[in-house]
Amino acid sequence: MKKRKVTLKSTGDFYVVGMGASAGGLEAFERFFQHMPENPGMAFILVPHLDPTHASLMPSLLQKSSKMTVEQVKNGTRVKPNVIYVVPPNHNLAILKGTLQLMDPVLTSGQKMPIDFFLRSLALDKGNRAVCVILSGMGSDGTLGLRAIKGELGLAMVQSPDSAKYDSMPKSAIDTDLADFILPPESMPARLIAFAKYSHKTASFQVIPPEGKVPDAMKKIFVILRNATGHDFSSYKKNTVYRRIERRMNMHQIKNISTYVRFFQESPKEINSLFKEMLIGVTGFFRDSEAFEKLKRDIIPVLLDKKPVDYQIRVWVPGCSTGEEAYSVAICLREYIESAKLHCGVQVFATDIDSDAIDIARQGVYPASIATDVSKERLKRFFTAEEGTFRIRKEVRDMLVFATQSVIKDPPFTKMDIISCRNLLIYLDGTLQKRVIPLFHYSLRRGGILFLGTSESVGGFTDLFVTIEKKWKIFRRTDESSRLSIGLEFPVSADLHSNGEVWKKTPEPSTAHLAERMLLASYAPPGVVANMAGDILYIHGKTGRFLEPAPGEAKWNIHEMGREGLKPEIAAAIRRMKTSRMSVVLKGLKVRYNGGFITVDVTVLPMLRGENAPELLLIVFEEKATVALARSTDKTGFRVRNNNKVIDLEKELLITRENLHTTIEELETANEELKSTNEELQSTNEELETTKEEQQSLNEELTTVNSELQGKIDELIVSNNDMKNLLNSTSIPTIFLDMDLRIKRYTPHATRVINLIQSDIGRPVGDLVTKIHYNSFIDDARAVLSDLVFREREVESLSGEWYMMKILPYRTVNNVIDGVVITFQDTTESKLAREEISYYRSFPELDPDPVAEIDLSEGEITYANPAARKTLRLLSGGPEERDVAAALAGAARRAVAAGKETDETTLPLIDSQFRIRIALVPERNRARMYLHDLAAGAEEEKGPS
């Protein structure tokens, strides 16, 4: 079989690696790029937590660790392979069609989540060509971004916690159970390059046969997966399943589907990995926030309109994953119920086939990075901050029931008001959707709401659902049932109609039921149903003689509405009933009514309801007939006195009751104040938590800045060491002066020209004693600072040494003048050499008389002109030459001994006698001799004139 040649279709085919880090990230970045080759064929975009008020040193520091180009991102930069891009401080980063866009950061609840922000954008833009790498850092930034990358079949790599300076970010990412590789930074490049190279070599969707049929190898994978997990994925969308299998093959570098089947069959770990990958869905709190706002603002109010007082709202969230969608629906319901002041119960059933995801949902603990999706007000109202995480409050958690359930094979929940299924149907093929949509119709009450994702629809079942919000895919159940039986393959209850429809026809009331109603209305004592807080939920009969509205804001509460004589007794009875869980009867209570008193018996008893229903109580009022006191005509006055005593006792009892009532009111006021104080403390605690989060974010930024500065300090230390060794090793005296001509630094050899010690640093150079004959030193330095033209002078030291002094402007790396540099090049040897050359050049090379120079100490001839060489036979180099040199040296020494700088003498040499004129050169310890051949002169005299 011919291998298919793979070529990149466009520059957009390369992988883009989004790398996130916080505290300790600089070191991790350096370790990563030190092992990354120069041409990996992919782009790297670094998103660290940076201090927004300081310029970042990271690009320059990372450039030393990589041979690739390191750039700081500019708005509109097009991403290219083999380049490292670093986000600038105080910006969020997004990517759109391969170009980078800088955006102003939005602070949410004290949390900065730039990594999540970018990774989500990267997932949407690059799809399966996106890679996320989570490195060292504090907090949980990057966790939600990793989920988004995995949802688009990208690759996820996480630094192993034991190799990270700060392991919070890696641990949070690992806890998702979605990381493909967990490695130290230096081991990541090899794995990443191997994955990228192999994926480029393999053709896309290589496991799908041309005719589109499911190959036997794929069927085997489905069988193995079903046997291991109990779930059949053969009806999932083929492209989705095949892409996930192909990705697993690429990770393990397996080319043949049959080979992968064998590997899959023998590796339980791979079975679990593929199962987890099949279930990956893009989820989050209030995903598509406008859709949830539409649900709360427009849909829920209509749904609950005209519902009874104690109505129980039932919601089902199939495919809930880790619970974010279910909690979002519950929060929306809670917010509306509180704003509308309704007395409704809420029960949300959230299900999924992934038991691990259900366990996470049950815990209700989410990373701090959810602050990018949840508003600050909702975080404060419905969440509790705990050690870098947010926990759902109990009042919301108690609204939900989580369960492992398959919407495909398990019986559905029924009598639902809302079904929210926003992340499931897109993974099911058409056949399976045709089974699920009618099932949802069956599960909903008449007029119930179906809330789908933006990429989902009810397909051809427009007769079962009517669209009420097209953009956000919100549908209402219709009463149509012509095709409902299609696809319902689960046991149903006996109340189904022959065509499968659930008929909830309200039965006609029976004669007995009507009789019971009339008897209760006519003969049953009046009473109220209230909850444990005393809020009245239902009133039976005429209760005006016992209850009256309290002045002020309307409150339907038994403790507020009880007439005088009832309030304290009812409150005490309710407390006793709560403790004993038994009925409490109050006999003969005197209740003020219409200017007098009536006698009332009050019974408080608990109402027995369902297991999960809220606790209620029934309060019954029964008025007793008043017996008038007989008037006495007894002359003894006994009965009158007795009646007066009773009246006094009643008054005393009334006063006692009033005092007790006042005490109870004060206690209630104190309780209200304590409650208010508790709320204030809770608010303060939440503010402290926010401050703590902000402080943590600041600490991360400072840690990153400190890492950058430490890297720069290390670089400066190396540079200073190099400079120190350079200055110490050079023999050139060098002095650095600032703009005020004060000493900044000097080399050790500079003390040869200026008297310097370590404490002279910072002193004006004009205050110091120099060792050179030069008076314009300061003027020249100022002139250089003025015109920036270097000066060069030859100066002599007090000890006779000669230096070439150069004064140059001192320029910083930013080309700013910050003083002058003065160097002293020792030119003594070269000056003497020049003088010697000049001296030699003055010898009479063409003089016919012999001229020679002799070294007085060594007795050697150092120079002889051509006439001297010829006459004295100095070319032989033999003993005669040494004798001549010795003779000349002796004559010169005698002249020196006689104290004569110039002398004339005669000296027999070789075959002639010479008259010698000696010119001493004391500084060279030499003597120049002019020789006159006397014999030659005599012959000349004998000759013709």
CSV table of C-alpha atoms in Angstrom, one decimal, residues 310 526-540 547 556-559 569-579 581-584 602-609 613-621:
chain,number,residue,atom,x,y,z
A,310,ASP,CA,-45.8,25.8,47.6
A,526,PRO,CA,-59.7,28.2,62.0
A,527,GLY,CA,-56.0,27.7,61.7
A,528,VAL,CA,-52.9,28.5,59.7
A,529,VAL,CA,-50.0,26.5,58.0
A,530,ALA,CA,-46.6,28.0,58.6
A,531,ASN,CA,-43.0,27.0,58.2
A,532,MET,CA,-40.5,26.7,61.1
A,533,ALA,CA,-39.7,30.4,60.8
A,534,GLY,CA,-43.4,31.3,61.4
A,535,ASP,CA,-44.1,32.5,57.8
A,536,ILE,CA,-47.7,31.8,57.0
A,537,LEU,CA,-48.2,29.7,53.9
A,538,TYR,CA,-51.9,28.8,54.1
A,539,ILE,CA,-55.0,30.1,56.1
A,540,HIS,CA,-58.1,28.1,56.9
A,547,LEU,CA,-54.4,37.4,64.1
A,556,TRP,CA,-47.2,37.2,56.8
A,557,ASN,CA,-45.6,35.9,59.9
A,558,ILE,CA,-47.4,34.3,62.9
A,559,HIS,CA,-45.0,36.1,65.4
A,569,GLU,CA,-47.2,31.8,74.0
A,570,ILE,CA,-47.2,30.7,70.3
A,571,ALA,CA,-43.4,31.4,70.1
A,572,ALA,CA,-42.8,29.2,73.1
A,573,ALA,CA,-45.1,26.5,71.8
A,574,ILE,CA,-43.3,26.4,68.5
A,575,ARG,CA,-40.0,26.0,70.3
A,576,ARG,CA,-41.4,23.2,72.4
A,577,MET,CA,-42.8,21.5,69.3
A,578,LYS,CA,-39.4,21.7,67.5
A,579,THR,CA,-37.7,20.1,70.5
A,581,ARG,CA,-41.5,16.8,67.7
A,582,MET,CA,-45.0,16.4,69.3
A,583,SER,CA,-48.2,18.5,69.4
A,584,VAL,CA,-48.3,21.3,72.0
A,602,VAL,CA,-54.2,26.9,70.7
A,603,THR,CA,-52.8,23.7,69.3
A,604,VAL,CA,-49.4,23.6,67.5
A,605,LEU,CA,-48.6,20.3,65.7
A,606,PRO,CA,-46.0,19.3,63.1
A,607,MET,CA,-47.2,18.3,59.6
A,608,LEU,CA,-45.9,15.0,58.2
A,609,ARG,CA,-44.7,15.3,54.6
A,613,ALA,CA,-40.0,18.3,51.7
A,614,PRO,CA,-39.5,21.4,54.0
A,615,GLU,CA,-40.8,21.1,57.5
A,616,LEU,CA,-44.2,22.8,58.2
A,617,LEU,CA,-46.5,23.2,61.2
A,618,LEU,CA,-50.2,23.6,61.8
A,619,ILE,CA,-51.6,26.1,64.3
A,620,VAL,CA,-55.3,25.7,65.3
A,621,PHE,CA,-57.3,28.3,67.2
